[in-house]
Tab-separated table of C-alpha atoms and ligand atoms in Angstrom:
chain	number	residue	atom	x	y	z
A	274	UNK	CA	38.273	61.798	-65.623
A	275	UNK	CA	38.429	62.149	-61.738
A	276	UNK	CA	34.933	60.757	-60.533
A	277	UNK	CA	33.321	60.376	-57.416
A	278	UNK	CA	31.492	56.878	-56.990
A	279	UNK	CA	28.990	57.358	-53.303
A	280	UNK	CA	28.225	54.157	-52.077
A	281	UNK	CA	31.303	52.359	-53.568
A	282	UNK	CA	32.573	50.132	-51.461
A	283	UNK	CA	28.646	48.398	-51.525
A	284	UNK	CA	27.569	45.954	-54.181
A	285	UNK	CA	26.779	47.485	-57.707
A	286	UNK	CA	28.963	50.222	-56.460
A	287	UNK	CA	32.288	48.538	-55.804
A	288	UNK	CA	32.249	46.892	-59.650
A	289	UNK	CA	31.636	50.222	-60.536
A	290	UNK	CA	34.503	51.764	-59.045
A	291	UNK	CA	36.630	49.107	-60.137
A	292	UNK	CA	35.529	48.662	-63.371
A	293	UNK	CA	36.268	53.044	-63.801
A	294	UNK	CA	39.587	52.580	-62.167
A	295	UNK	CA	40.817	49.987	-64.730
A	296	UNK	CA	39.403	52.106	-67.457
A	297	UNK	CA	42.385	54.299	-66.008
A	298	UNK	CA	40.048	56.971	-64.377
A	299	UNK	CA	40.551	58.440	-61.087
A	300	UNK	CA	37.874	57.218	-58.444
A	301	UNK	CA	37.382	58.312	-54.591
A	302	UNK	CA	34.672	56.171	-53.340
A	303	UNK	CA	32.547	57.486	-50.986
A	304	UNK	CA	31.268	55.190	-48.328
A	305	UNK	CA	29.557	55.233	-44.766
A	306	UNK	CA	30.636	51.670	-44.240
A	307	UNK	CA	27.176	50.424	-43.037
A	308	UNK	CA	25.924	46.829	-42.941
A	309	UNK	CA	26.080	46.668	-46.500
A	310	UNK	CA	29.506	48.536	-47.632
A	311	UNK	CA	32.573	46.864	-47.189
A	312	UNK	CA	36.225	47.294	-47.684
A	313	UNK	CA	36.928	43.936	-49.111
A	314	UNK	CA	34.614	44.773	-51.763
A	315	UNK	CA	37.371	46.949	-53.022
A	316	UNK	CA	40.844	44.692	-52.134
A	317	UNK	CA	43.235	45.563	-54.548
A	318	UNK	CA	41.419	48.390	-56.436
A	319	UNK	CA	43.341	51.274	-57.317
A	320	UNK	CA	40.365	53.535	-55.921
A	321	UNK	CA	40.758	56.422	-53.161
A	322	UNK	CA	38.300	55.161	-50.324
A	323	UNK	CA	36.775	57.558	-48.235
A	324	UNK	CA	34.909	56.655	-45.200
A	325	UNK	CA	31.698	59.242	-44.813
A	326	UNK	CA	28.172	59.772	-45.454
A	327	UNK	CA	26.547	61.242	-48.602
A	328	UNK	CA	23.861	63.370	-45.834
A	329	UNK	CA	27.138	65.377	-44.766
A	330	UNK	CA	27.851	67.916	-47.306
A	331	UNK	CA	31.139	68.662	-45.596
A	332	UNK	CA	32.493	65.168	-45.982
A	333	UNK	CA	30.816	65.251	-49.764
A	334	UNK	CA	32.342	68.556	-50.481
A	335	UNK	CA	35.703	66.712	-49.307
A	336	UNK	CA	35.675	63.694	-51.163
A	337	UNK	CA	34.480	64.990	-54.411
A	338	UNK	CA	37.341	67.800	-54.402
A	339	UNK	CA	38.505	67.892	-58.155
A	340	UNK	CA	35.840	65.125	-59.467
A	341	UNK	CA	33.528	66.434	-63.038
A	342	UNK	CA	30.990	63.677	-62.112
A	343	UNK	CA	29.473	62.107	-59.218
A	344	UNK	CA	27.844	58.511	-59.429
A	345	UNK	CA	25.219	57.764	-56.512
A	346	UNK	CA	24.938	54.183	-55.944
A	347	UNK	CA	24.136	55.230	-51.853
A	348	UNK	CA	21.128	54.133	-51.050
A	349	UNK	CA	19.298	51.798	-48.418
A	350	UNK	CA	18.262	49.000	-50.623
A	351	UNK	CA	16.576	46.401	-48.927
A	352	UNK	CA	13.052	45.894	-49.234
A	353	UNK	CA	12.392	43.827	-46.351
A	354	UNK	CA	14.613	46.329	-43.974
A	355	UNK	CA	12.630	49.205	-45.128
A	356	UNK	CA	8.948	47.589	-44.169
A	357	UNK	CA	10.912	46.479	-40.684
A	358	UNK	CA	11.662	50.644	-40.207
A	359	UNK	CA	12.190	53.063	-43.357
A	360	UNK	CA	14.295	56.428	-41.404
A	361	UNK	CA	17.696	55.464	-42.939
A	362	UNK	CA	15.909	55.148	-46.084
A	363	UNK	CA	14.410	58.108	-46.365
A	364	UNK	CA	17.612	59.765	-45.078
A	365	UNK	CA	20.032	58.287	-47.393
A	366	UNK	CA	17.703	57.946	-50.204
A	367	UNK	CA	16.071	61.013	-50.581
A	368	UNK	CA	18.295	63.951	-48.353
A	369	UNK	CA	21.366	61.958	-49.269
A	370	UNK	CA	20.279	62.292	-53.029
A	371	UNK	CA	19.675	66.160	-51.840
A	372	UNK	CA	23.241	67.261	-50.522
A	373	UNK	CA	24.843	65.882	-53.475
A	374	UNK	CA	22.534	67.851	-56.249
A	375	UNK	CA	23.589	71.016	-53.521
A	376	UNK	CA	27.364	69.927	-54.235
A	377	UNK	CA	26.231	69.232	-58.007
A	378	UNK	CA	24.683	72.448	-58.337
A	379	UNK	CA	27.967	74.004	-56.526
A	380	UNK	CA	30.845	72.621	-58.478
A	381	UNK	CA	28.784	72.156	-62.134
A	382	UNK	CA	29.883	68.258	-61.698
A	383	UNK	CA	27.368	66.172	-63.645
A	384	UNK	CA	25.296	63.549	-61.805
A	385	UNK	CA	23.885	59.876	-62.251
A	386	UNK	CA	21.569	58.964	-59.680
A	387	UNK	CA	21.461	55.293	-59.829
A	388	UNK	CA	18.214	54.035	-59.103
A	389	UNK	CA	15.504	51.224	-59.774
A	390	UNK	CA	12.497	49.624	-61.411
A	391	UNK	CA	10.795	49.853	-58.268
A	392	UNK	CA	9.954	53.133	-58.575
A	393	UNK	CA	6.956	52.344	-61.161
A	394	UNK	CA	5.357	49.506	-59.033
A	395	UNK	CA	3.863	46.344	-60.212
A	396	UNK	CA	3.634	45.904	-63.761
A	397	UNK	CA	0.507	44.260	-65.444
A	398	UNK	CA	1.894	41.156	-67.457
A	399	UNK	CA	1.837	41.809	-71.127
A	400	UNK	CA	3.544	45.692	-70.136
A	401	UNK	CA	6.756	46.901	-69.536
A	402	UNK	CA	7.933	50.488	-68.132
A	403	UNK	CA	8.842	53.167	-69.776
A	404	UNK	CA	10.526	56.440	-68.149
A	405	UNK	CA	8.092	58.241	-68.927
A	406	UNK	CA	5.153	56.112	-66.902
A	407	UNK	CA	3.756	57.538	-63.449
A	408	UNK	CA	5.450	56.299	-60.119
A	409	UNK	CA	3.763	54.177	-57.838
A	410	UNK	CA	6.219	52.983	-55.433
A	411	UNK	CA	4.763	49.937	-53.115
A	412	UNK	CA	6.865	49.387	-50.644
A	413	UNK	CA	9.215	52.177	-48.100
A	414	UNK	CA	11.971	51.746	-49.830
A	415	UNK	CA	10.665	51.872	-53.616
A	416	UNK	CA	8.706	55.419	-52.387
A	417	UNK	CA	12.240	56.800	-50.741
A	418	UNK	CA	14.095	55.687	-54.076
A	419	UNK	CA	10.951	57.785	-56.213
A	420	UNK	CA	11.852	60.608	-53.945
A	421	UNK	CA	15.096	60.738	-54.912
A	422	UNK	CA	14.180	60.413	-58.570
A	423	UNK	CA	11.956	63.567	-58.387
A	424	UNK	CA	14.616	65.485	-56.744
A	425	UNK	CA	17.038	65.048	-59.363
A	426	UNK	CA	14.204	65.717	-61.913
A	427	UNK	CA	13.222	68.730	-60.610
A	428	UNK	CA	17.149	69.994	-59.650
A	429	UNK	CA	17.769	69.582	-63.182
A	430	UNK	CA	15.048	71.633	-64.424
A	431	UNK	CA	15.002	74.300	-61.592
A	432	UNK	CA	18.893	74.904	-61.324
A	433	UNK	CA	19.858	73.902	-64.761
A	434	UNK	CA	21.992	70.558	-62.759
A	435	UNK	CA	23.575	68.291	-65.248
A	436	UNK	CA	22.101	64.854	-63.988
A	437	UNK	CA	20.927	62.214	-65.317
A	438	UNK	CA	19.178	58.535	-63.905
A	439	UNK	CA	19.071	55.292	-64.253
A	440	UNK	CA	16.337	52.328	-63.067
A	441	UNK	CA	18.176	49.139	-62.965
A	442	UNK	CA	16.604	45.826	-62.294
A	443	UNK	CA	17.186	43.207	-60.059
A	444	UNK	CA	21.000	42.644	-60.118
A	445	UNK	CA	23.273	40.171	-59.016
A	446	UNK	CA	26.411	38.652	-59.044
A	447	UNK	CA	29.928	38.582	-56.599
A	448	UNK	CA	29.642	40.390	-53.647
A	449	UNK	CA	26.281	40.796	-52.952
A	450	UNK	CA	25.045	40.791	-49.605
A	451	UNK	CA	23.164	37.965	-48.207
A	452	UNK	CA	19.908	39.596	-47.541
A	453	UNK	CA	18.847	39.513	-51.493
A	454	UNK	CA	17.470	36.643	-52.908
A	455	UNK	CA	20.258	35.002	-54.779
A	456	UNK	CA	22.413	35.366	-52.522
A	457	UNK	CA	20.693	34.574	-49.456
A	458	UNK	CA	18.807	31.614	-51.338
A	459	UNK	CA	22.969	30.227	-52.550
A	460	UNK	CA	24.508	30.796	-48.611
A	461	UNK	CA	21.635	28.768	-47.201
A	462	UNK	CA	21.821	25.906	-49.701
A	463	UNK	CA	25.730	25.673	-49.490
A	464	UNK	CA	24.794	25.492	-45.376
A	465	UNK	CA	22.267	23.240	-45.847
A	466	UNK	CA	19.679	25.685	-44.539
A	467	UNK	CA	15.881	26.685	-45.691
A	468	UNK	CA	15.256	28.706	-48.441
A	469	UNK	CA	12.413	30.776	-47.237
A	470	UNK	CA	10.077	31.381	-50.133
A	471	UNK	CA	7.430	34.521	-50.045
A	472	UNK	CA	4.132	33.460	-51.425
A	473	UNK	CA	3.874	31.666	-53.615
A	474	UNK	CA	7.006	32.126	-54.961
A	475	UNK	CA	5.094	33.168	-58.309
A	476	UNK	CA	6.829	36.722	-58.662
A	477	UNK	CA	8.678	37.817	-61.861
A	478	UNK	CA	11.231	39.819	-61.550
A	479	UNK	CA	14.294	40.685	-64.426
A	480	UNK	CA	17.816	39.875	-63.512
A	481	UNK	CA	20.556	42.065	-64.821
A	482	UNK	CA	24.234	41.092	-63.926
A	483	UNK	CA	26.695	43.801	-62.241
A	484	UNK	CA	28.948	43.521	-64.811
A	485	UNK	CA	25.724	44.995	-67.374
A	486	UNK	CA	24.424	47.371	-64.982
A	487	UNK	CA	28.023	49.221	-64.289
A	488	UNK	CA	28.199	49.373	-68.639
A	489	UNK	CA	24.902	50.618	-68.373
A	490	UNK	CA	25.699	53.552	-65.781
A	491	UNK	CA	28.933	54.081	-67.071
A	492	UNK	CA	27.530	54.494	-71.042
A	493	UNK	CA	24.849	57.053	-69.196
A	494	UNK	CA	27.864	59.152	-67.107
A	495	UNK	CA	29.158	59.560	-70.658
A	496	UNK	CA	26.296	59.779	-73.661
A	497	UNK	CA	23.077	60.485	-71.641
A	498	UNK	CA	21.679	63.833	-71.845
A	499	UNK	CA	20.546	65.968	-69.001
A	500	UNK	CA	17.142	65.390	-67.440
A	501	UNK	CA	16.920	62.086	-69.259
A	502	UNK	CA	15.579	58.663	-67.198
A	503	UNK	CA	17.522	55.718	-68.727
A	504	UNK	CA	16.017	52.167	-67.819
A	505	UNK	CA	17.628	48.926	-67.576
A	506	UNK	CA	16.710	45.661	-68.080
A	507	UNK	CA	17.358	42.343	-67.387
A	508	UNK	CA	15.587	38.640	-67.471
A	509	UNK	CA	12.638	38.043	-67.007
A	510	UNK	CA	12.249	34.552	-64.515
A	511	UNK	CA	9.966	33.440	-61.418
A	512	UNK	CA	11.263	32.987	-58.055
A	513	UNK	CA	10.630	29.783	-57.958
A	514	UNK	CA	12.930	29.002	-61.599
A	515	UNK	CA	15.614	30.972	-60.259
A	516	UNK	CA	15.076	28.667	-56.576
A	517	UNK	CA	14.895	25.907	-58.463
A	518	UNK	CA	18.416	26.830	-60.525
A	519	UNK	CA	19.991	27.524	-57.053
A	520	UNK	CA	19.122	24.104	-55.622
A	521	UNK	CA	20.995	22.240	-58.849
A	522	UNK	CA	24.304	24.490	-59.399
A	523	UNK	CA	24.661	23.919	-55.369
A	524	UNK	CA	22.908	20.377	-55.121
A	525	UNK	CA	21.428	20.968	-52.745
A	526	UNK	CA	18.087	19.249	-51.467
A	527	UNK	CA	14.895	20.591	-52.636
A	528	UNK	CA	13.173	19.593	-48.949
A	529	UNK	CA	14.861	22.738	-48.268
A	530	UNK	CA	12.585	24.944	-49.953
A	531	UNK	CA	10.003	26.189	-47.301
A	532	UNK	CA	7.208	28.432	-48.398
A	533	UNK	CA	6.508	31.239	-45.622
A	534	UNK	CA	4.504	34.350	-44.952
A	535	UNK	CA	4.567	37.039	-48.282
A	536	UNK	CA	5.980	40.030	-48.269
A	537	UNK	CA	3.841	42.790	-47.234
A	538	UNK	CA	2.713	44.820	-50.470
A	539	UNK	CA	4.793	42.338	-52.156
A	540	UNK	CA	5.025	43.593	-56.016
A	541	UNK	CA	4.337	40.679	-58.645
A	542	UNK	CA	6.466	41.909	-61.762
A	543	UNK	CA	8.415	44.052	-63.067
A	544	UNK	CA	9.287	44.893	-66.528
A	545	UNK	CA	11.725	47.388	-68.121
A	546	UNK	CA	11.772	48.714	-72.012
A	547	UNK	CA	15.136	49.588	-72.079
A	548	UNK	CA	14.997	50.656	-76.216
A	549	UNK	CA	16.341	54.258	-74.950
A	550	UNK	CA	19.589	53.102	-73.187
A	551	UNK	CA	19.714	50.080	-76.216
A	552	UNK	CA	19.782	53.035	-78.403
A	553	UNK	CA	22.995	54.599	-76.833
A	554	UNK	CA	24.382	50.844	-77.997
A	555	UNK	CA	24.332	49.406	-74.497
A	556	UNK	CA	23.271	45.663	-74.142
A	557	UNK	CA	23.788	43.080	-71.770
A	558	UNK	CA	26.709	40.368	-72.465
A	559	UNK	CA	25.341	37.941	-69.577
A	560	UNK	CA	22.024	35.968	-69.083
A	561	UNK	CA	20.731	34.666	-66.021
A	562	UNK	CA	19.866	31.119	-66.845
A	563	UNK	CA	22.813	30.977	-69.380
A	564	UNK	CA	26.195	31.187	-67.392
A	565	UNK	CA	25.257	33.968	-65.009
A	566	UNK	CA	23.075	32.353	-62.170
A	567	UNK	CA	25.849	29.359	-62.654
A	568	UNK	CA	29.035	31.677	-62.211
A	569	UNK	CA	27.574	33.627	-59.337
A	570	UNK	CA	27.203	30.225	-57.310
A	571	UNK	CA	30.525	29.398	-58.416
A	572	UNK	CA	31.864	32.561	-56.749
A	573	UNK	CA	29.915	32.091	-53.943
A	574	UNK	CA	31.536	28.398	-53.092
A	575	UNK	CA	34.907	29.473	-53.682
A	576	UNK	CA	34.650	32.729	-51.611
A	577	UNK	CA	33.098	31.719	-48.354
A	578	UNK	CA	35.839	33.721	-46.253
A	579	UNK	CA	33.747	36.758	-47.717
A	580	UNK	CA	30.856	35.964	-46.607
A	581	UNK	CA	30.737	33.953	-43.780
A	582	UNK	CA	31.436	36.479	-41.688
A	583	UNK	CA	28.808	39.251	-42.857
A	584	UNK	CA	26.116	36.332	-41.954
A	585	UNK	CA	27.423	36.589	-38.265
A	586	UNK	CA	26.760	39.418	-35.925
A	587	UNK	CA	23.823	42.294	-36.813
A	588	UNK	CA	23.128	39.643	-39.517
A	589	UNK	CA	21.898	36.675	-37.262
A	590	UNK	CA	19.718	39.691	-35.546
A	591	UNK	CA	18.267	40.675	-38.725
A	592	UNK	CA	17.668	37.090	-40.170
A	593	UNK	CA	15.880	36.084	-36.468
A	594	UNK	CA	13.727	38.994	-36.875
A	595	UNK	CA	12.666	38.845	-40.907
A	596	UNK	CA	12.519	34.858	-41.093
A	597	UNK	CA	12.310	33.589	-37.246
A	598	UNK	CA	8.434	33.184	-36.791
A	599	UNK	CA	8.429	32.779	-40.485
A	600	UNK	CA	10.248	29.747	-40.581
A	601	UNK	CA	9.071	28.167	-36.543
B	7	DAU	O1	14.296	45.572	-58.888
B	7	DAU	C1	15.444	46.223	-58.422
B	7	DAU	C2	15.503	45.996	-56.957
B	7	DAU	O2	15.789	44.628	-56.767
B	7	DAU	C3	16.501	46.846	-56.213
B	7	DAU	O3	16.120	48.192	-56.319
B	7	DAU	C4	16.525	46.470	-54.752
B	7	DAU	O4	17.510	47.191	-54.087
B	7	DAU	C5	16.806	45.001	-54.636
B	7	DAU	O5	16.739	44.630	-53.277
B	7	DAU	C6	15.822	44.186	-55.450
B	7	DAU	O6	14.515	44.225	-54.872
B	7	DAU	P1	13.635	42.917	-54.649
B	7	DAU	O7	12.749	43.144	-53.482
B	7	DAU	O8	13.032	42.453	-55.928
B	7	DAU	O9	14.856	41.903	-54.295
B	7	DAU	P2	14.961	40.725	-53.252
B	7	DAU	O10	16.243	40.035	-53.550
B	7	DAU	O11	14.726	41.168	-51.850
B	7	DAU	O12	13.752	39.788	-53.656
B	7	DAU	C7	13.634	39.263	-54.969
B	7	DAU	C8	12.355	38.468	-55.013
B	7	DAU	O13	12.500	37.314	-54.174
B	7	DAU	C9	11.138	39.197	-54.496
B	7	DAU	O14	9.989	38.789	-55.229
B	7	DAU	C10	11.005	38.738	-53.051
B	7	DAU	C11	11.513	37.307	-53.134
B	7	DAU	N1	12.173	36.810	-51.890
B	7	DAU	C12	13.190	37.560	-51.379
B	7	DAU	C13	13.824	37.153	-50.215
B	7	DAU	C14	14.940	37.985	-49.626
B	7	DAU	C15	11.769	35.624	-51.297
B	7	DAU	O15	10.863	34.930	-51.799
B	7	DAU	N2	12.398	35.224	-50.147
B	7	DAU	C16	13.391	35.951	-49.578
B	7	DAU	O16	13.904	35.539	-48.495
């Protein structure tokens, strides 16, 4: 199968497109290259990269010449960025997610927008989502990711598209970049610099490895039907477990922790029933506070050439801005 992966050369995307690729698929990756994509994600992958934006339906039409499916893993996807100014989001997110039902739509390639459990908002403990619930983005970049959702939704209904969606948890593992949690939270430690809590530090959130979420998207692209939502989960842990984890796989000092200023419209918790996607026989192979959280610092020490040099530049302007007065 020729497939086109948008967004590949980012995080989630990039195992993705690898993980296709040694399936023995054909993959063009799509990328703008922003803060967030990179070509070393993809170092050694037998994947076509294409440098362009998922807004331009020229470059789309372009890249996805010959491809039966396109998987959008495009997005803005930082929370934080999106309170600081939400345009990209809502131009990547939502018309991004637009053009590329129009090229859908055009070609009769099926779709899986890759989205999140943000879209349903905070979740009253003792609950979990289902697909099915009402959206109630908090935060800029949750509502942009919604709106990209009810496109799809409504493409597939109005113009008969064959697309499908997924909400994936919070997901780590290699190459994410340093503006998350886990990875910001390992880079300081291993630099012996503060780990800036929000809150409390109380939040819940579920942590899905990469590895699960790309078998996740990848059983969807091939078993999930048209106009279906397909959630998936993770682990369920506190910030403050998953700070305290960081501080002992990197021994670090726990007089780093520094509690600072919340989040504005911080959510508390989310919580995924994934039963429909368990029911296509999908099921994470990783946990968290088993070996995952452990491997992921691993990778982390042993791979600071990646990213030392992402936490330079436009970094060190975003970090001054998001955690400066925080942390004075
Ligand atoms: O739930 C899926 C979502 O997970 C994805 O759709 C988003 O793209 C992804 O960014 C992530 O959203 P979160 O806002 O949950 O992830 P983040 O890593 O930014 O934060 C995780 C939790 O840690 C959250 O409760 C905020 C908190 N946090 C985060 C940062 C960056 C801190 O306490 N301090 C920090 O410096």
């Amino acid at each position: 199968m020729r497939v086109l992966v948008t967004g590949g050369a980012g995080f989630i995307g990039s195992h993705f497109a690898k993980r296709l690729a040694a399936a023995g698929h054909e993959v063009v990756v799509l990328d703008k290259l922003t803060y967030s994509g990179n070509r070393a994600n993809l170092e050694g992958a037998d994947v076509e990269l294409v440098v362009g934006d998922i807004c331009d339906a020229d470059a789309v039409a372009r890249a996805g010449a010959g491809c039966e499916a396109v998987v959008n893993f495009a997005a803005e996807t930082h929370v934080d960025r999106s309170i600081l100014g939400a345009a990209e989001f809502i131009e990547t997110d939502v018309h991004g997610t637009y053009v590329l039902l129009g090229w859908a739509r055009d070609t009769g390639a099926r779709l899986v927008q890759v989205s999140t459990d943000e879209v349903y908002g905070d979740v009253p403990e003792g609950q979990s989502s289902r697909e099915d619930d009402p959206l109630r983005p908090s935060s800029p970049y949750s509502a942009s990711k919604a709106g990209g959702d009810l496109q799809v939704l409504a493409a597939v209904r109005t113009f008969g598209i064959d697309a499908c969606i997924t909400r994936g948890a919070n997901t780590y593992g290699p190459n994410q970049h340093p503006e998350k949690l886990i990875p910001l939270f390992v880079t300081n430690a291993l630099d012996g610099e503060p780990l800036p809590v929000y809150g409390d530090g109380r939040q819940r959130r579920e942590w899905l490895h990469a590895e699960d979420h790309c078998a996740a998207v990848e059983r969807v692209l091939q078993e999930g039907r048209p106009g279906e939502v397909y959630n998936v989960g993770g682990e369920e842990h506190e910030n403050l477990d998953v700070t305290k984890w960081v501080l002992a796989f990197t021994k670090a000092d726990s007089d780093l922790v520094r509690h600072v200023e919340d989040r504005p419209g911080h959510d508390r918790r989310y919580s995924l029933d994934d039963s429909k996607l368990r029911a296509l026989g999908w099921s994470p192979s990783h946990s968290l506070s088993g070996s995952g959280l452990r491997q992921t610092v691993e990778w982390y020490e042993q791979n600071r050439a990646w990213w030392e040099p992402i936490k330079s530049g436009e970094y060190r302007r975003y970090y001054e801005e998001q955690y400066g007065a925080r942390l004075r």
